Coordinates of C-alpha atoms in Angstrom, one line a residue:
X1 CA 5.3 0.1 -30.6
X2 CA 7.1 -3.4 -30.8
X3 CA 4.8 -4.4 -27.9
X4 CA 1.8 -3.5 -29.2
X5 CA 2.7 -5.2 -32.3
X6 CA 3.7 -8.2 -30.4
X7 CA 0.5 -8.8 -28.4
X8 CA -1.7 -7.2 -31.6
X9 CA -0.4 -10.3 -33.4
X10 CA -1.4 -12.8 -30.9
X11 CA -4.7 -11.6 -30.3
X12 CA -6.8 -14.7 -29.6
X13 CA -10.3 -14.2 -30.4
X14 CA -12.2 -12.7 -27.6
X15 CA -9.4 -10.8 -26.6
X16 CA -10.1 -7.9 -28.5
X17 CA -13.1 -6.0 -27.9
X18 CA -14.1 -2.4 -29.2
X19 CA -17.0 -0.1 -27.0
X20 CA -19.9 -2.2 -26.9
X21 CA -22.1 0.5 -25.5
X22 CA -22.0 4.0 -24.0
X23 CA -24.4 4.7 -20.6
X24 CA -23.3 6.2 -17.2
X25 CA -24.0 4.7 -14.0
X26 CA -27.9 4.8 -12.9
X27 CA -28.4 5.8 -9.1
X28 CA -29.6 2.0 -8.4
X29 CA -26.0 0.6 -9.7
X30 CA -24.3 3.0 -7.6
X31 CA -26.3 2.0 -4.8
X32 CA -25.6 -1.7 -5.1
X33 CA -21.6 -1.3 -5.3
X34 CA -21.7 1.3 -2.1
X35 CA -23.8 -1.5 -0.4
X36 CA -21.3 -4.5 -1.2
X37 CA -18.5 -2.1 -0.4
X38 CA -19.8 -2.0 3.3
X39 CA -20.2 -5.3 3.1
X40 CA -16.9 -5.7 2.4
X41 CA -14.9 -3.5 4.9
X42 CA -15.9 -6.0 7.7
X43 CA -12.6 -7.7 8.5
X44 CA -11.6 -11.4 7.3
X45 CA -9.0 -13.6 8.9
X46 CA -7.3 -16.1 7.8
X47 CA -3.4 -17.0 6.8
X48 CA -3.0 -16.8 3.0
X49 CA 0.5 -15.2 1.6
X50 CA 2.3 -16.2 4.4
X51 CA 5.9 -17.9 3.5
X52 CA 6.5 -20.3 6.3
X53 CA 4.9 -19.2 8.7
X54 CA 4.7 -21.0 11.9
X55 CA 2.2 -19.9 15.2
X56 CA 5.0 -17.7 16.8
X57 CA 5.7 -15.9 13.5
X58 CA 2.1 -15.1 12.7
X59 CA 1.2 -14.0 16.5
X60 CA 3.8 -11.5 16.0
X61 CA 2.4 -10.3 13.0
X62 CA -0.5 -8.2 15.4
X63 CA 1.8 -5.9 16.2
X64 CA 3.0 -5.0 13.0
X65 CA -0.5 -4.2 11.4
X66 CA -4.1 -2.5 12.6
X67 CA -7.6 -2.0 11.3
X68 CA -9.4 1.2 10.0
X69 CA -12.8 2.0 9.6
X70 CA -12.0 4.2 7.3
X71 CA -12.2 3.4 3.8
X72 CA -10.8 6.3 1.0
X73 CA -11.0 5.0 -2.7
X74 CA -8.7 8.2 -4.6
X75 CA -5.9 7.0 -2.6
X76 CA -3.4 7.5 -5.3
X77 CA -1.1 10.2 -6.9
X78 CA -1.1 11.7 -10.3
X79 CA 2.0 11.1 -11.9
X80 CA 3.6 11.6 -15.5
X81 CA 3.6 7.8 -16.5
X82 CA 1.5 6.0 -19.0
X83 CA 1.8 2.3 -18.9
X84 CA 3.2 2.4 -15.3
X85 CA 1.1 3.7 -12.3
X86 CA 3.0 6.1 -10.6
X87 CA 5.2 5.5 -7.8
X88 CA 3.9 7.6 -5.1
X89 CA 2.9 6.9 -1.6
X90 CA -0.5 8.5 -0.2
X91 CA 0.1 10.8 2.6
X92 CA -3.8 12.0 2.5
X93 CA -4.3 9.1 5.3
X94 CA -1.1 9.5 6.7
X95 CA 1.0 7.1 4.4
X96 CA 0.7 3.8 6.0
X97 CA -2.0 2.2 7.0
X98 CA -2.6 2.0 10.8
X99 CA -0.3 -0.6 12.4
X100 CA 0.2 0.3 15.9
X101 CA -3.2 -1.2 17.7
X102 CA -3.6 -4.7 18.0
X103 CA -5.5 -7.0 15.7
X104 CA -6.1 -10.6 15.7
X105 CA -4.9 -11.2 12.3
X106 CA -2.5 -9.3 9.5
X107 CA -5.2 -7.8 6.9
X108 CA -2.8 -8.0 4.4
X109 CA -3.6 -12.2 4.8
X110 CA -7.2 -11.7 4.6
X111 CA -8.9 -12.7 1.6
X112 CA -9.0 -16.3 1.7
X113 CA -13.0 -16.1 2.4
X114 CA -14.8 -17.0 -0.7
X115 CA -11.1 -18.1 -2.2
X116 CA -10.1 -14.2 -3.1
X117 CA -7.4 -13.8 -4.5
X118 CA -6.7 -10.6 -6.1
X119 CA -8.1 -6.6 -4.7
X120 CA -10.7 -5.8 -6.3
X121 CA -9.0 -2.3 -7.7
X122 CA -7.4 -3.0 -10.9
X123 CA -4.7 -0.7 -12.5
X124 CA -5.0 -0.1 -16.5
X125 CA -2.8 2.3 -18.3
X126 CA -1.8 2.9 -21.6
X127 CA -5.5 4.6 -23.0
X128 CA -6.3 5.5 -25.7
X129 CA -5.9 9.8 -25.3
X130 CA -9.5 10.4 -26.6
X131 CA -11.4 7.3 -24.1
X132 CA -13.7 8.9 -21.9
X133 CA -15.0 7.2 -18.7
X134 CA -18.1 6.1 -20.3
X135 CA -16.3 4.3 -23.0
X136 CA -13.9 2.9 -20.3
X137 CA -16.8 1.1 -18.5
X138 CA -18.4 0.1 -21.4
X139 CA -14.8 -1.7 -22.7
X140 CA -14.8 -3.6 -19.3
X141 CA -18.7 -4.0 -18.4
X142 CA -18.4 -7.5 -19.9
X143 CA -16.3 -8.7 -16.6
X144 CA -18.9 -7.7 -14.2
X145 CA -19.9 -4.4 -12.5
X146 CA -17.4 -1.8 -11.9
X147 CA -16.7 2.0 -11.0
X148 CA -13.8 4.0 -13.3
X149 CA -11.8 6.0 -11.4
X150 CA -8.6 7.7 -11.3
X151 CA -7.0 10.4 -9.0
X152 CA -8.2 13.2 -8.2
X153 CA -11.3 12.6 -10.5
X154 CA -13.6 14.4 -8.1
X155 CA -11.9 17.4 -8.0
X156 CA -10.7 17.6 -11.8
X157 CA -14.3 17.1 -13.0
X158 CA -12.9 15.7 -16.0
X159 CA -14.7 13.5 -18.1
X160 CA -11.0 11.7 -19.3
X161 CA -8.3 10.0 -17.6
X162 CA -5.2 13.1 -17.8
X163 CA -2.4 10.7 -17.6
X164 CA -3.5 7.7 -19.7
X165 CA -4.5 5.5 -16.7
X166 CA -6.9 4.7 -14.6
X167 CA -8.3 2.3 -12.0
X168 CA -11.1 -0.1 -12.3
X169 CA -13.4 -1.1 -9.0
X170 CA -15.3 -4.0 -9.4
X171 CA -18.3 -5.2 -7.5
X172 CA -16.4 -8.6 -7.6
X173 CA -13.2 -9.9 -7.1
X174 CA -14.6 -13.1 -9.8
X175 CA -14.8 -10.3 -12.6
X176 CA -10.8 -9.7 -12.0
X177 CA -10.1 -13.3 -12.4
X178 CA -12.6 -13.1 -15.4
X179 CA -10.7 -10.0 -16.5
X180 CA -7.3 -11.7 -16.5
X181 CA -8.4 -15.0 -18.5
X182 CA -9.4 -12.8 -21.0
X183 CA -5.8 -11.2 -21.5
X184 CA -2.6 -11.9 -23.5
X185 CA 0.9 -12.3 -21.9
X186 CA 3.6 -10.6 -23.0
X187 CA 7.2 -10.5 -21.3
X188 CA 5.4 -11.2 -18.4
X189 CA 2.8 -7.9 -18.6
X190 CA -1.2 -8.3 -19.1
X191 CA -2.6 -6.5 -21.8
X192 CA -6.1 -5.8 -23.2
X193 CA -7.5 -4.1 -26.8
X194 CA -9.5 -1.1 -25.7
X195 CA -11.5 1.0 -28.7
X196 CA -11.9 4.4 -28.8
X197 CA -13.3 7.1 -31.3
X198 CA -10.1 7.2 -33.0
X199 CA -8.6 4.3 -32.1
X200 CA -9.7 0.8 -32.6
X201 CA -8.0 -2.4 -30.4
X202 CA -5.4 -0.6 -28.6
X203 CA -3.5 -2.8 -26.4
X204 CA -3.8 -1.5 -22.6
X205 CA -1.7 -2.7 -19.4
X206 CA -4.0 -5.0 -17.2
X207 CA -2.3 -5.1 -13.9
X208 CA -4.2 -6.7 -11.3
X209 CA -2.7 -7.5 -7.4
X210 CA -2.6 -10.2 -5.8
X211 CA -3.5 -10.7 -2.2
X212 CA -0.7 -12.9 -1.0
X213 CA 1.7 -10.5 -2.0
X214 CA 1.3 -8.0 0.6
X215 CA 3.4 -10.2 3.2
X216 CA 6.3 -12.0 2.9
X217 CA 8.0 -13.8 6.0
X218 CA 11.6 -14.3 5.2
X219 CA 13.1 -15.9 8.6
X220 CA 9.7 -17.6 10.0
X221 CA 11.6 -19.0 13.4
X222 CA 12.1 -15.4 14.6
X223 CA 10.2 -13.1 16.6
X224 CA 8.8 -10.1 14.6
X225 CA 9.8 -7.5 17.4
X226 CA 7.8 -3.8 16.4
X227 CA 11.2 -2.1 18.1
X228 CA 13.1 -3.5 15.3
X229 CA 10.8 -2.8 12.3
X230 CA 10.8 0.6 9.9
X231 CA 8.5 2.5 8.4
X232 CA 9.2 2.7 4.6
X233 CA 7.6 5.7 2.6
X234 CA 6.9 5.6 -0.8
X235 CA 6.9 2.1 -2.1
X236 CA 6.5 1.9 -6.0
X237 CA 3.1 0.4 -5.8
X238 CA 3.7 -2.6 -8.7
X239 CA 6.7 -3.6 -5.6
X240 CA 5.4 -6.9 -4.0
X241 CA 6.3 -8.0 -0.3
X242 CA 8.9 -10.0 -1.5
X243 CA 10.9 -7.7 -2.9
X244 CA 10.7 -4.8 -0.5
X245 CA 12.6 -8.2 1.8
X246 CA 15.0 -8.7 -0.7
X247 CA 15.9 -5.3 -1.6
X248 CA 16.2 -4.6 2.2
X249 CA 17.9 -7.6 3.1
X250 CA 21.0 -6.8 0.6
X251 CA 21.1 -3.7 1.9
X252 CA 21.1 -4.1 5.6
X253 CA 20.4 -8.1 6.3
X254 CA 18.3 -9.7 8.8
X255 CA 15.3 -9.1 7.3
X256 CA 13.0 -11.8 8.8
X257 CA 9.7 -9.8 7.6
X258 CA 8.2 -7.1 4.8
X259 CA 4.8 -6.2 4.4
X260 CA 3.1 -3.6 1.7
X261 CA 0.5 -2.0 3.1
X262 CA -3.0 -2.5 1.3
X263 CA -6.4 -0.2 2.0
X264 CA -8.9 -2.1 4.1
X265 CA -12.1 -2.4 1.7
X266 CA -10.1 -3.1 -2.2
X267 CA -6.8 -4.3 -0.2
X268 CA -4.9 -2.2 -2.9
X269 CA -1.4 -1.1 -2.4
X270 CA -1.3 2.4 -0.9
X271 CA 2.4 3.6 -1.2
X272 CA 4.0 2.2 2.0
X273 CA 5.1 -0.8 4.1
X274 CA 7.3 -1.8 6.5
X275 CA 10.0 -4.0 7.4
X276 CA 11.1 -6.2 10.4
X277 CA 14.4 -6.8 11.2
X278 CA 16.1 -9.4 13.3
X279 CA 18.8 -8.1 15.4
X280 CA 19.3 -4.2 16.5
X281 CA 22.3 -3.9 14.1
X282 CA 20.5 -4.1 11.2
X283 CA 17.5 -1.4 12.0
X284 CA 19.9 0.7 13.0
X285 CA 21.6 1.0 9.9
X286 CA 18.5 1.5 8.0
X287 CA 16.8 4.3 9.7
X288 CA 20.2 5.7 10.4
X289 CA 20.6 5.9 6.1
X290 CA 16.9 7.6 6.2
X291 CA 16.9 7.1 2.5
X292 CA 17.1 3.8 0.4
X293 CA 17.1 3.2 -3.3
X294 CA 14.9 0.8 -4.2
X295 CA 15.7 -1.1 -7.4
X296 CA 14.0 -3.5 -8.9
X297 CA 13.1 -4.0 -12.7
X298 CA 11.9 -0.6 -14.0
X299 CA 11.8 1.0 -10.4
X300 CA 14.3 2.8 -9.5
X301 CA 13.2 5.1 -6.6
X302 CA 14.4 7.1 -3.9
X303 CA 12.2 6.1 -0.5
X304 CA 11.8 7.3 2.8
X305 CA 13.0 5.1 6.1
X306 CA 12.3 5.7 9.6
X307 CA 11.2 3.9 12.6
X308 CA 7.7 2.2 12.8
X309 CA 6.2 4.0 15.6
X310 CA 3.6 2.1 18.3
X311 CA 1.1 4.0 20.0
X312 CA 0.2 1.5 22.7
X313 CA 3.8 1.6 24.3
X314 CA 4.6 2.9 28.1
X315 CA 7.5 5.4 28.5
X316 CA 10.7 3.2 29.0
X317 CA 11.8 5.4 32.0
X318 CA 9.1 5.9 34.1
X319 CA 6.7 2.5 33.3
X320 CA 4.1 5.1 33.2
X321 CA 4.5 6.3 37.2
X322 CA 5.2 10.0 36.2
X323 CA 2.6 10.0 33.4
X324 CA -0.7 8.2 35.1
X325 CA -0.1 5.1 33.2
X326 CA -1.2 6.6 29.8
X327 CA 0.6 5.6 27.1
X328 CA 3.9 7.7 25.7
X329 CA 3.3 10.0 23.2
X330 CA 7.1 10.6 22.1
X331 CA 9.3 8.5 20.7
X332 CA 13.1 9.3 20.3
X333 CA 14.6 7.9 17.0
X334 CA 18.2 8.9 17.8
X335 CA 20.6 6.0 17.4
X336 CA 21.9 7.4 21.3
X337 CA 18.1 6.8 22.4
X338 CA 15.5 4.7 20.6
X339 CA 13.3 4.9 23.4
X340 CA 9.5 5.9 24.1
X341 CA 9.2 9.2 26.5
X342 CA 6.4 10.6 28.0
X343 CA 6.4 14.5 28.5
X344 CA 7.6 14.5 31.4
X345 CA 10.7 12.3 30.8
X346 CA 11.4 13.5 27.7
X347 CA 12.2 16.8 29.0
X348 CA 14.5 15.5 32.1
X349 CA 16.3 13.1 29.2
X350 CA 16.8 15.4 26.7
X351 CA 17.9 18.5 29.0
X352 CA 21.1 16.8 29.2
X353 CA 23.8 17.9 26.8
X354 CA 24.2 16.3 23.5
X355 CA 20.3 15.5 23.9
X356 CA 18.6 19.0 23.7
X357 CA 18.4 18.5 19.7
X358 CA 16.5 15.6 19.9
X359 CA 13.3 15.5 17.9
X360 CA 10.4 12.9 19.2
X361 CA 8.5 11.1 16.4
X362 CA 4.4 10.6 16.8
X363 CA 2.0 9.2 14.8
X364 CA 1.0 11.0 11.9
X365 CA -2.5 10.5 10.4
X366 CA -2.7 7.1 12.7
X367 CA 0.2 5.5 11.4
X368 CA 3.2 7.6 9.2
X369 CA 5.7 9.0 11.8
X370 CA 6.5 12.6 11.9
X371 CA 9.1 14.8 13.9
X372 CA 7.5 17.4 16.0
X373 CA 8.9 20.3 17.8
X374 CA 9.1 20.5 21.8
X375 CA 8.1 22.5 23.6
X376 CA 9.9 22.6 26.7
X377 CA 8.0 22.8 30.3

C-alpha cells in the first residue's frame, strides 16, 4: 500500500492511463507480429554487455553458448507471486538454452543491430484481479503493437491472468523504450497505472530486461575453459549476469565468467545460466555442493549445480579409436573422473571397483544435463 501511495502521488501526467479501448487482435495483426518474429530469430552478432572483454576472452565465449531454431514463447512457470515473476527455470526445452555447438558469437551479446537494447518480452505484475487480456492490450496499445501473454495461457483458456501477472510481446523493441519513459521510479522499481472495471490507475510493476545483462566477464585475461564451467538450474529470472558472478565468486572464487541464458527470438531470461571458473578447484567445489543458495535482494532461492556438459567432445581415453571417431555420449561428473567416455570405455572404466556406481551425464533437451542409467554390455 505505501508503494502505491508513493508512486500514486508522483504521478506525472501521462503516466496514468485508464482502458482506452477494448478489441481483440484481428487475423492481419497476428499475421504481421508472426512475420517480424521470423524476421527476428535470424542471428545478430556483435559485442554489447561484455565487461572487459578482450579477443581471447570473447573467442572463448563460442564454446560456452549455441543457437536454436527453435523459438517457444510460454517459456515460463506459474508461480504464487504477484509483483514478482516467479523464480522458476523452464525445463519444457530442456532448461538451458543450447550451449554445446559452436557459434561465432555469444547470443546473449546480440542486439546491438538497430541499437537494441532491451528483449522485447516485458514482465508486468501487480493487476488489477478483474483485468482481462483485452483490457491489458488496450492499457499498453499506446507503446506500439503487442501480444498479452502469460503461462500456460493456451491451455488454461482463460480470458484473465491467474496470478496477477503477465507478459507483454511487442512487435518492437522502440515500444519498450517508449514504455519505460512513460514510467515512474520508485526505490529503484518501474511502475505503471493500469484501469480496470473496478479499479481505476492501479500502479503495476514494469520490468523490462536489458540485453547486456545476460553476460558478465569478471577476469577478461583468462581463458573461458567449457571443462571448468557449471550448469546452474533455476536462476530467479529478475537475477542479472553480474550477480549470478558475484554470488558464485563468494561462494567458490574464480569466477572469470557468468551468463543467463536468454530465448533466441525475445532474448528473455529462461530460468538458467552458467558459470566459468578459472582453476579446477573452484568447479569442483561447486558441482561437488550440487546445490547453492542464491541471495540477492528479495531472492532467496535454492538452485541446482552441475557440470555444463559439451556434446562435440571425443572420449578422453580412447581419442575416439574404439568408438569410430564419433563424439562421446557420456560424461562422468564424479570428482574421481570428470571425464567424457564413450560406451565402450565407459564400461572398461567404471567396471573397476569404486567406479561401478558412477552415473554418466548427457544432454538433456539439447542442453540441461541429466544422469542416466547404464546399461552394461
Amino acid at each position: 500500500m505505501k508503494t502505491a501511495a508513493r508512486v500514486m502521488s508522483r504521478t506525472r501526467e501521462g503516466a496514468c492511463s485508464g482502458v482506452f479501448g477494448v478489441r481483440s487482435w484481428s487475423a492481419a495483426e497476428k499475421a504481421v507480429i508472426d512475420d517480424d518474429r521470423c524476421r527476428r530469430s535470424r542471428p545478430r552478432f556483435g559485442c554489447i554487455g561484455f565487461i572487459n572483454c578482450n579477443t581471447n576472452a570473447f573467442q572463448s565465449l563460442t564454446q560456452l553458448h549455441g543457437k536454436s531454431s527453435y523459438f517457444q514463447v510460454l517459456d515460463d512457470q506459474a508461480g504464487p507471486v504477484l509483483l514478482e515473476e516467479p523464480h522458476l527455470v523452464d525445463t519444457t526445452l530442456g532448461g538451458a538454452q543450447p550451449l554445446s555447438s559452436p557459434s561465432r558469437s555469444s547470443p546473449h551479446s546480440q542486439g546491438s543491430e538497430g541499437g537494441e537494447r532491451f528483449s522485447r518480452k516485458v514482465f508486468v505484475g501487480g493487476l488489477p484481479p478483474d483485468i482481462d487480456e483485452d483490457e491489458i492490450t488496450a492499457s499498453f496499445r499506446r507503446f506500439g503493437p503487442l501480444v498479452v501473454d502469460w503461462p500456460h495461457k493456451a491451455e488454461s483458456k482463460s480470458y484473465f491472468p491467474p496470478k496477477g501477472y503477465a507478459f507483454l510481446l511487442f512487435q518492437d523493441e522502440n515500444s519498450v523504450q517508449s514504455l519505460i519513459d512513460a514510467c515512474i521510479t520508485d526505490e529503484d522499481k518501474l511502475y505503471l497505472c493500469v484501469s480496470s472495471p473496478t479499479i481505476k490507475d492501479k500502479p503495476v510493476q514494469i520490468r523490462p530486461w536489458r540485453l547486456s545483462d545476460a553476460d558478465f566477464v569478471l577476469d577478461a585475461s583468462m581463458p573461458l575453459d567449457p571443462r571448468k564451467t557449471v550448469f546452474v538450474g533455476g536462476v530467479p529470472r529478475p537475477l542479472k549476469a553480474v550477480e549470478l558472478a558475484m554470488i558464485m565468486d563468494r561462494l567458490y572464487g574464480g569466477v572469470c565468467y557468468a551468463g543467463i541464458d536468454t530465448d533466441p527470438e525475445l532474448k528473455y531470461p529462461k530460468g538458467a545460466g552458467r558459470v566459468a571458473f578459472s582453476n579446477q578447484q573452484s568447479y569442483i567445489a561447486a558441482i561437488s555442493a550440487r546445490f547453492v543458495q542464491l541471495q540477492h535482494g528479495d531472492i532467496d532461492k535454492r538452485v541446482e549445480v552441475k557440470p555444463y556438459v559439451l556434446d562435440d567432445q571425443m572420449c578422453d581415453e580412447c581419442q575416439g579409436q574404439r568408438c569410430g571417431g564419433k563424439f562421446a555420449p557420456f560424461f562422468c561428473a564424479n570428482v574421481t573422473c570428470l571425464q567424457y567416455y564413450c560406451e565402450h570405455c565407459w564400461a572398461t572404466i567404471h567396471s573397476r571397483p569404486g567406479r561401478e556406481f558412477h552415473k554418466p551425464l548427457v544432454k538433456e533437451g539439447a542442453d540441461r544435463p541429466r544422469a542416466v542409467p547404464f546399461r552394461w554390455c
